[in-house]
Coordinates of N, CA and C in Angstrom, one line a residue:
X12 N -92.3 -112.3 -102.9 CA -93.0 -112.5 -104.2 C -92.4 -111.5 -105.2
X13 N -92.5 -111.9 -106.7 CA -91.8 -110.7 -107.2 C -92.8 -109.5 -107.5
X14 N -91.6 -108.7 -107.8 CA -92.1 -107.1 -108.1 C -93.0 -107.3 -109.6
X15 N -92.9 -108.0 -110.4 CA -93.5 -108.1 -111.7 C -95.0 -108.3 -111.4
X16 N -95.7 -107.5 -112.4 CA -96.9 -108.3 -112.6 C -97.1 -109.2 -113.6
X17 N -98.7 -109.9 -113.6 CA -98.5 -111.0 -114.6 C -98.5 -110.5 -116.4
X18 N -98.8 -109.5 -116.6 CA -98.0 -109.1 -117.7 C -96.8 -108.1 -118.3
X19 N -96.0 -108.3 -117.4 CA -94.8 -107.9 -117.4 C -94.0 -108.8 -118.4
X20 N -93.1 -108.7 -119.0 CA -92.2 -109.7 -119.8 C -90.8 -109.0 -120.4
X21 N -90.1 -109.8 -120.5 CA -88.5 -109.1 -120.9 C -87.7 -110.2 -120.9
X22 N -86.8 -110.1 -121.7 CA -86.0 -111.4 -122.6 C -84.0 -110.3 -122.1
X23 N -83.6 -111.3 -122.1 CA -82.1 -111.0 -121.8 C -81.4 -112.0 -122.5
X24 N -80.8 -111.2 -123.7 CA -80.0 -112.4 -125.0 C -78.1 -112.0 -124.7
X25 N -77.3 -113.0 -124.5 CA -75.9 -113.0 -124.0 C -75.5 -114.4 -125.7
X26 N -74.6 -113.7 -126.1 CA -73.7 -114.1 -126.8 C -72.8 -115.1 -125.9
X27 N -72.6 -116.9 -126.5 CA -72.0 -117.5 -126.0 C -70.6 -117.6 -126.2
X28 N -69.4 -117.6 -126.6 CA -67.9 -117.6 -127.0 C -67.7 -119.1 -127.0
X29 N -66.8 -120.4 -128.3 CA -66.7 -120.9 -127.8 C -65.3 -120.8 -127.4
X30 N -65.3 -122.4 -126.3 CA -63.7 -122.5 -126.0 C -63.6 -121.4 -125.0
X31 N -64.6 -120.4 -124.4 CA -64.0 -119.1 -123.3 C -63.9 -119.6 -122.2
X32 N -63.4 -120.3 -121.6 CA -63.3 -120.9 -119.9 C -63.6 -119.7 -119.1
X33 N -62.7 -118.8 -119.7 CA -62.8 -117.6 -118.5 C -64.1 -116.8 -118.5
X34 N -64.6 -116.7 -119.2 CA -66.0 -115.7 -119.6 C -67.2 -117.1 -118.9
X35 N -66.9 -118.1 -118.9 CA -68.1 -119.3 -118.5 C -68.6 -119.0 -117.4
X36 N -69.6 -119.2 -117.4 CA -70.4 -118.8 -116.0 C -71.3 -117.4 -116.2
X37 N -70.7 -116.6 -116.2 CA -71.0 -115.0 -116.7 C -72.8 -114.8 -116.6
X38 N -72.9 -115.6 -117.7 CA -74.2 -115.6 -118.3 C -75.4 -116.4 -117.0
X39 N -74.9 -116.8 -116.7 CA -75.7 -117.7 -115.5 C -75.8 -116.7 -114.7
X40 N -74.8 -115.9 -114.2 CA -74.5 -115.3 -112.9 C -76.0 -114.2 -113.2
X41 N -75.3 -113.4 -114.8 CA -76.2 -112.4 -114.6 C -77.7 -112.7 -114.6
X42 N -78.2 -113.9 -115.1 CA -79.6 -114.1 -114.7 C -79.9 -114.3 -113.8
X43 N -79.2 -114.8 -112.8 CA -79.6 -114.9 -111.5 C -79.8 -113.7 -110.6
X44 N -78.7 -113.2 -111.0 CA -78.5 -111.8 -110.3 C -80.2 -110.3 -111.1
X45 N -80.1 -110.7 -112.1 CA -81.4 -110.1 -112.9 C -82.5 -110.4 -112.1
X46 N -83.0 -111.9 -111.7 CA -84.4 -112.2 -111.3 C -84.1 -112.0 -110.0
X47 N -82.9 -112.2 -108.8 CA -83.2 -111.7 -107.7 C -83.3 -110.3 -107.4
X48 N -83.2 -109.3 -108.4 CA -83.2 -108.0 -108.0 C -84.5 -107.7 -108.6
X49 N -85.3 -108.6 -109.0 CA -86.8 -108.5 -108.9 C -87.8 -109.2 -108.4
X50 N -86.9 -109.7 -107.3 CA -87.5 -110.4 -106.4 C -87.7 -111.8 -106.7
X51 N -87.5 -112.2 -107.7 CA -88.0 -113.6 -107.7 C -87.7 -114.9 -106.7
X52 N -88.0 -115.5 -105.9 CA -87.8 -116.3 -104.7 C -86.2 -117.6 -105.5
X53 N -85.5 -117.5 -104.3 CA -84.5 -117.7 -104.2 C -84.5 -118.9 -105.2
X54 N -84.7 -120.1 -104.5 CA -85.4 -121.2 -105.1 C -85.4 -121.1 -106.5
X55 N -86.1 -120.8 -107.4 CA -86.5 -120.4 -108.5 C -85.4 -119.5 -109.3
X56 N -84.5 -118.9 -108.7 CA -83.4 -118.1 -109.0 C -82.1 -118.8 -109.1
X57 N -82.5 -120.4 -108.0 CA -81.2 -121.3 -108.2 C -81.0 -121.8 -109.2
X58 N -82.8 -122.5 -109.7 CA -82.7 -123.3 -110.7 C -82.2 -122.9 -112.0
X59 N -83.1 -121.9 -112.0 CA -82.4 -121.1 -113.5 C -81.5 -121.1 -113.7
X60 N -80.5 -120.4 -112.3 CA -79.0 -120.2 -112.4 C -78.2 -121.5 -112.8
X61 N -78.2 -122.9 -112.6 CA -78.2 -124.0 -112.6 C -78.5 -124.4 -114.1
X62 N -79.7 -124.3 -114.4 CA -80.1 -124.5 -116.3 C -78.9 -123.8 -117.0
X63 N -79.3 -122.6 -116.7 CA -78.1 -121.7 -117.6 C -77.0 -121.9 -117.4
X64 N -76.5 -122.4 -116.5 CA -74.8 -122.3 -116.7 C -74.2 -123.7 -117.2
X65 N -75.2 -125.0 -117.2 CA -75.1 -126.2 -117.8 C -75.2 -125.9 -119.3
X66 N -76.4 -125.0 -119.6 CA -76.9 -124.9 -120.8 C -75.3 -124.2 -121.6
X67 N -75.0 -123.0 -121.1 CA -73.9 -122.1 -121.4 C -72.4 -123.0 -121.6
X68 N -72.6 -123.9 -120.8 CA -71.0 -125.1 -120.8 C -71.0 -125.8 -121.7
X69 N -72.2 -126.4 -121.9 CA -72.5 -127.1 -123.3 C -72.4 -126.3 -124.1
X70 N -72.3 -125.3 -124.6 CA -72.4 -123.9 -125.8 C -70.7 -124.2 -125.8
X71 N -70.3 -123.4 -124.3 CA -68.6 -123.6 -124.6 C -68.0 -124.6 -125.0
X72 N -68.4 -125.6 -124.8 CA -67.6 -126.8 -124.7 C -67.9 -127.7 -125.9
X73 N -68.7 -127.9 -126.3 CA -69.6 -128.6 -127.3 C -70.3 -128.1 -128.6
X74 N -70.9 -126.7 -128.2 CA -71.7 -126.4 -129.3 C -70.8 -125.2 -130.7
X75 N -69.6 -125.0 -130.3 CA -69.1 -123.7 -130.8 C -69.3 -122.7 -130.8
X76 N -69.6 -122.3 -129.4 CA -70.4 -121.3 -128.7 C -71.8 -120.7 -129.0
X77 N -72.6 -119.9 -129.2 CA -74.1 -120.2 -129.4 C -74.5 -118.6 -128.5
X78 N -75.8 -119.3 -128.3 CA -76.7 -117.5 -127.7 C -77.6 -118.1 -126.7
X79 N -77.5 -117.5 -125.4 CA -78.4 -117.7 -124.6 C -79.6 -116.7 -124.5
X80 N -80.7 -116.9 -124.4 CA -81.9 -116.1 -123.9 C -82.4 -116.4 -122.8
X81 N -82.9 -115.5 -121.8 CA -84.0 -115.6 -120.8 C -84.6 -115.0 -121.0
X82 N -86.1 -115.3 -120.8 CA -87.5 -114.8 -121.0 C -87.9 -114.7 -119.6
X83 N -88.9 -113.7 -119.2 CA -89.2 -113.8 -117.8 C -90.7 -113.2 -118.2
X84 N -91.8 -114.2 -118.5 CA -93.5 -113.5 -118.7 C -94.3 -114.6 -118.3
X85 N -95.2 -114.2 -117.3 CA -96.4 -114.6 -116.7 C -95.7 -115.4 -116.0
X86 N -96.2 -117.0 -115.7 CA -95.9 -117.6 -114.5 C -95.0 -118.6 -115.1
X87 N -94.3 -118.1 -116.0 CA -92.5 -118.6 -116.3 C -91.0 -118.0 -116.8
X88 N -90.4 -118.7 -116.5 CA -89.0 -118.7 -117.1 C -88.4 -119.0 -118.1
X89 N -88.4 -118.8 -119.0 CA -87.9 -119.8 -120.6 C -86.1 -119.3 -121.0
X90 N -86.0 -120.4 -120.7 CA -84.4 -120.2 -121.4 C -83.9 -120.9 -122.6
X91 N -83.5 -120.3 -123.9 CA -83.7 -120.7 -124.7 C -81.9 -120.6 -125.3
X92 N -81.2 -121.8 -125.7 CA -79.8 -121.6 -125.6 C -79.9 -122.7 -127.2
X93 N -79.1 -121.6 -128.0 CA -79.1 -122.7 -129.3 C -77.3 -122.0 -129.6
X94 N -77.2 -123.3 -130.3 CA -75.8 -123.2 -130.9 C -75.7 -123.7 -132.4
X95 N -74.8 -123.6 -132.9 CA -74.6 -124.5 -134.2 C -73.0 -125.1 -134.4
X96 N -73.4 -125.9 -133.2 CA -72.4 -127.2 -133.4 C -72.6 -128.3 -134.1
X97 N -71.7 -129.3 -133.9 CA -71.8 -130.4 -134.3 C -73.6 -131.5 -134.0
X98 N -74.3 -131.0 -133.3 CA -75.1 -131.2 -133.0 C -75.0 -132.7 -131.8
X99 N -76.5 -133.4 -131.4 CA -75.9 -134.4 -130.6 C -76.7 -135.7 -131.4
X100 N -75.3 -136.4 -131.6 CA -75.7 -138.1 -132.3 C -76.6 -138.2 -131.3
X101 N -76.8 -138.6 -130.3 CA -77.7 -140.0 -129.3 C -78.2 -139.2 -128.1
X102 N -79.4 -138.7 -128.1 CA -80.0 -137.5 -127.2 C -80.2 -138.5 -126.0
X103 N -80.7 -139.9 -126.1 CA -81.1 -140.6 -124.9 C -79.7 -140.8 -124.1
X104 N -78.4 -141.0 -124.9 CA -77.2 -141.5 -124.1 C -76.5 -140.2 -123.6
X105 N -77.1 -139.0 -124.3 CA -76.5 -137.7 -123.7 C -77.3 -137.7 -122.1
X106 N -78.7 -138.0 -122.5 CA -79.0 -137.5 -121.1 C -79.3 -138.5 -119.7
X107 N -77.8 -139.1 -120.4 CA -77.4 -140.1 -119.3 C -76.4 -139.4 -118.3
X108 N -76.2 -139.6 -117.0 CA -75.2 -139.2 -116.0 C -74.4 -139.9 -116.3
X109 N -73.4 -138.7 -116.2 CA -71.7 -139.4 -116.6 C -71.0 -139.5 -117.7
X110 N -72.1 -139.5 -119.3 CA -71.7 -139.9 -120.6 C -71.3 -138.5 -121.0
X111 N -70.6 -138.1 -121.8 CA -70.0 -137.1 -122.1 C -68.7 -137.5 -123.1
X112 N -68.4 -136.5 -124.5 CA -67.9 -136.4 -125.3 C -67.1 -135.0 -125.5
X113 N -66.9 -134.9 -124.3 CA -65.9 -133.6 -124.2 C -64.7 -134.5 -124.0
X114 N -63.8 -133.7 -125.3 CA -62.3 -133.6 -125.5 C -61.3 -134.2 -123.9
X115 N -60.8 -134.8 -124.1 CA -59.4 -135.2 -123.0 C -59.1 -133.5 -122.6
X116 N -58.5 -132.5 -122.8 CA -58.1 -131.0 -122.9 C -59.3 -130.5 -121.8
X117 N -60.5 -130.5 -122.5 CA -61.7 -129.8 -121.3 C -61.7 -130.8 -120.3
X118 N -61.9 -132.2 -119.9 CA -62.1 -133.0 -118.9 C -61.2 -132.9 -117.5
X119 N -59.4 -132.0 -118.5 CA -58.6 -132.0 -117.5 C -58.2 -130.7 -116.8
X120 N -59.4 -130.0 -117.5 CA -59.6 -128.9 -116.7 C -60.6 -128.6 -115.6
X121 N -61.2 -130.1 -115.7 CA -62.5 -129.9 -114.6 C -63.7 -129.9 -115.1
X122 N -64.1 -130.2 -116.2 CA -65.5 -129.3 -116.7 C -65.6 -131.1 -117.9
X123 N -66.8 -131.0 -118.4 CA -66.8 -132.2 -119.4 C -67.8 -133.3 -118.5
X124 N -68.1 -133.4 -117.5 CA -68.1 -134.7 -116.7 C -69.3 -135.1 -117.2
X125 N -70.0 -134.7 -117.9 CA -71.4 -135.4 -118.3 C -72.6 -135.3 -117.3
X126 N -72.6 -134.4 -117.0 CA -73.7 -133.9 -116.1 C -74.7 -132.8 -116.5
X127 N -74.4 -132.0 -118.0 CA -75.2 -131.0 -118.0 C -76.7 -131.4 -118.8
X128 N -76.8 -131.9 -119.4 CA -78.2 -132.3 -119.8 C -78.8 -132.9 -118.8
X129 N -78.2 -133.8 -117.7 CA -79.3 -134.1 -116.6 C -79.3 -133.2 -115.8
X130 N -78.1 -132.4 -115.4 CA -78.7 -131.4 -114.2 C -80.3 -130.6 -115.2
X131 N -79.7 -129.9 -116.1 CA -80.9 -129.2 -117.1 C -82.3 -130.5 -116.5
X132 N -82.3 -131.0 -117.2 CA -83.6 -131.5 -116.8 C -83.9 -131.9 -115.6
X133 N -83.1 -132.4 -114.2 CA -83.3 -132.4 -112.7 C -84.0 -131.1 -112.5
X134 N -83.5 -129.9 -112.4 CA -83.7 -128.7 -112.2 C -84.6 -127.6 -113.1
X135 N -85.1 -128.1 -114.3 CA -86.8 -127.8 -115.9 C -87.8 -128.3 -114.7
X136 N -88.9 -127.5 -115.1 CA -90.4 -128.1 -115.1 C -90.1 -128.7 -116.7
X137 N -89.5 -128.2 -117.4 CA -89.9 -128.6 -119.1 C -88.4 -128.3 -119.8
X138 N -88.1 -129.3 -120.7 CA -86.8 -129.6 -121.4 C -87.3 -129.9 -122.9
X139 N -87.0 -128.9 -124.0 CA -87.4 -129.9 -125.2 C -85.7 -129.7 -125.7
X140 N -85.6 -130.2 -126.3 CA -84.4 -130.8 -127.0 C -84.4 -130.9 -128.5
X141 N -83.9 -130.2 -129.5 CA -84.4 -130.0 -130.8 C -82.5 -130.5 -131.0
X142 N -82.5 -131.4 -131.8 CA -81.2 -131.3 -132.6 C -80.9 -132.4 -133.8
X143 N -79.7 -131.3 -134.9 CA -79.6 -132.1 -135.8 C -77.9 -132.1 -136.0
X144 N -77.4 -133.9 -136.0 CA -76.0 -133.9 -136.3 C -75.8 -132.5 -137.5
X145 N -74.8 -132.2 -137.3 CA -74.0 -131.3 -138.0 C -74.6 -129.9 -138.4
X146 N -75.8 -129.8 -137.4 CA -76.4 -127.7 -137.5 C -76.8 -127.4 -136.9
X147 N -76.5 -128.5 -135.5 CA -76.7 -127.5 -134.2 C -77.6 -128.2 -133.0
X148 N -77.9 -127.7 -132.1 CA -78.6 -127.9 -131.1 C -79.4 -127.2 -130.3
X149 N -80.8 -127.0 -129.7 CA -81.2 -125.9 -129.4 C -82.2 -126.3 -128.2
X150 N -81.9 -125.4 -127.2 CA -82.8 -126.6 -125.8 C -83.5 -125.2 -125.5
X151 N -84.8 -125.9 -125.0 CA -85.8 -125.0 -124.7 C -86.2 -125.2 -122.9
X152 N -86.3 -124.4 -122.3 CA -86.0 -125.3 -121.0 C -86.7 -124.2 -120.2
X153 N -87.7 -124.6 -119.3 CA -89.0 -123.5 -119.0 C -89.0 -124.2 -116.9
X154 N -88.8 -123.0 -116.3 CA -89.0 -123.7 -115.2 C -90.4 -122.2 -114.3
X155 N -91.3 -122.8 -113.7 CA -92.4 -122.5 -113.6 C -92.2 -121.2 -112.1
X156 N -92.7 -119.8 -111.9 CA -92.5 -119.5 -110.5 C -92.7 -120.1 -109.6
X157 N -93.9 -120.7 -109.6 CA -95.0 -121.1 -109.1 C -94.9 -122.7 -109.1
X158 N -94.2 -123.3 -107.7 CA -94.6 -124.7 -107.6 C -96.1 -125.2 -108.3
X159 N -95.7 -126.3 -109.2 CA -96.6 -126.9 -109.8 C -96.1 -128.4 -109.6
X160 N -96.3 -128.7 -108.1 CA -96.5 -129.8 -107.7 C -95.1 -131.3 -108.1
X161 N -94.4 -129.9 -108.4 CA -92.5 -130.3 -108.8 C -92.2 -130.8 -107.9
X162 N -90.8 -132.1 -107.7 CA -90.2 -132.1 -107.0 C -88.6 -131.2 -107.4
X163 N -88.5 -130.6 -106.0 CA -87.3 -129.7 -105.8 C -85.7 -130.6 -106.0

């Protein structure tokens, strides 16, 4: 169980780079590595790690790099990842598997495949999705300590 009580709260804000292949991940790692060293159950440490490093790829890859936040108060997790890219034309076809508008260049490095807005929402209790062609994109993505009757 974690060491926090229920009013405990603290926010961890990481500057995104775009185009950093090498720095990618980073930001995921250290949230994960953050909430397991306060015990938060494993589980719950995946998903996050999982939101964030989709959320963070999409920043690299797509958004012109951007800012990630984690929030850790009362009986959630809020990760809040905004960029100011090109924003996304067609939110329902983005959060299709497979669809993806990353460049020939990123696809042949491995990365691009169209999976990060669905893993994000596989892995949310809660996904909102704010965006406007040409100023950006900003996901709000909240996953709960506390099974609330989620499938894993």
């Amino acid at each position: 169980m974690s060491s926090l009580n229920s009013r405990d709260s603290f926010v961890i804000e990481r500057e995104v780079k775009p185009l950093d292949f090498l720095s990618a991940g980073e930001t995921a790692s250290d949230f994960k590595e953050t909430l397991k060293s306060l015990g938060i159950p494993a589980d719950i440490c995946r998903k996050t790690s999982i939101v964030a490093y989709e959320a963070e790829m999409n920043a690299v890859i797509h958004g012109g790099g951007g800012i990630i936040a984690m929030e850790l108060e009362g009986d959630r997790i809020t990760i809040v990842a905004k960029d100011q890219g090109p924003g996304i034309e067609n939110v329902s076809l983005a959060m299709q598997e497979g669809y993806s508008t990353a460049p020939d260049f990123v696809r042949e490095m491995g990365f691009g495949a169209g999976m990060g807005l669905p893993n994000i929402k596989k892995y949310s209790d809660e996904l909102d999705i704010e965006t406007k062609p040409g100023e950006g994109t900003t996901l709000r993505i909240v996953i709960f300590l506390k099974d609330e009757g989620g499938v894993e």
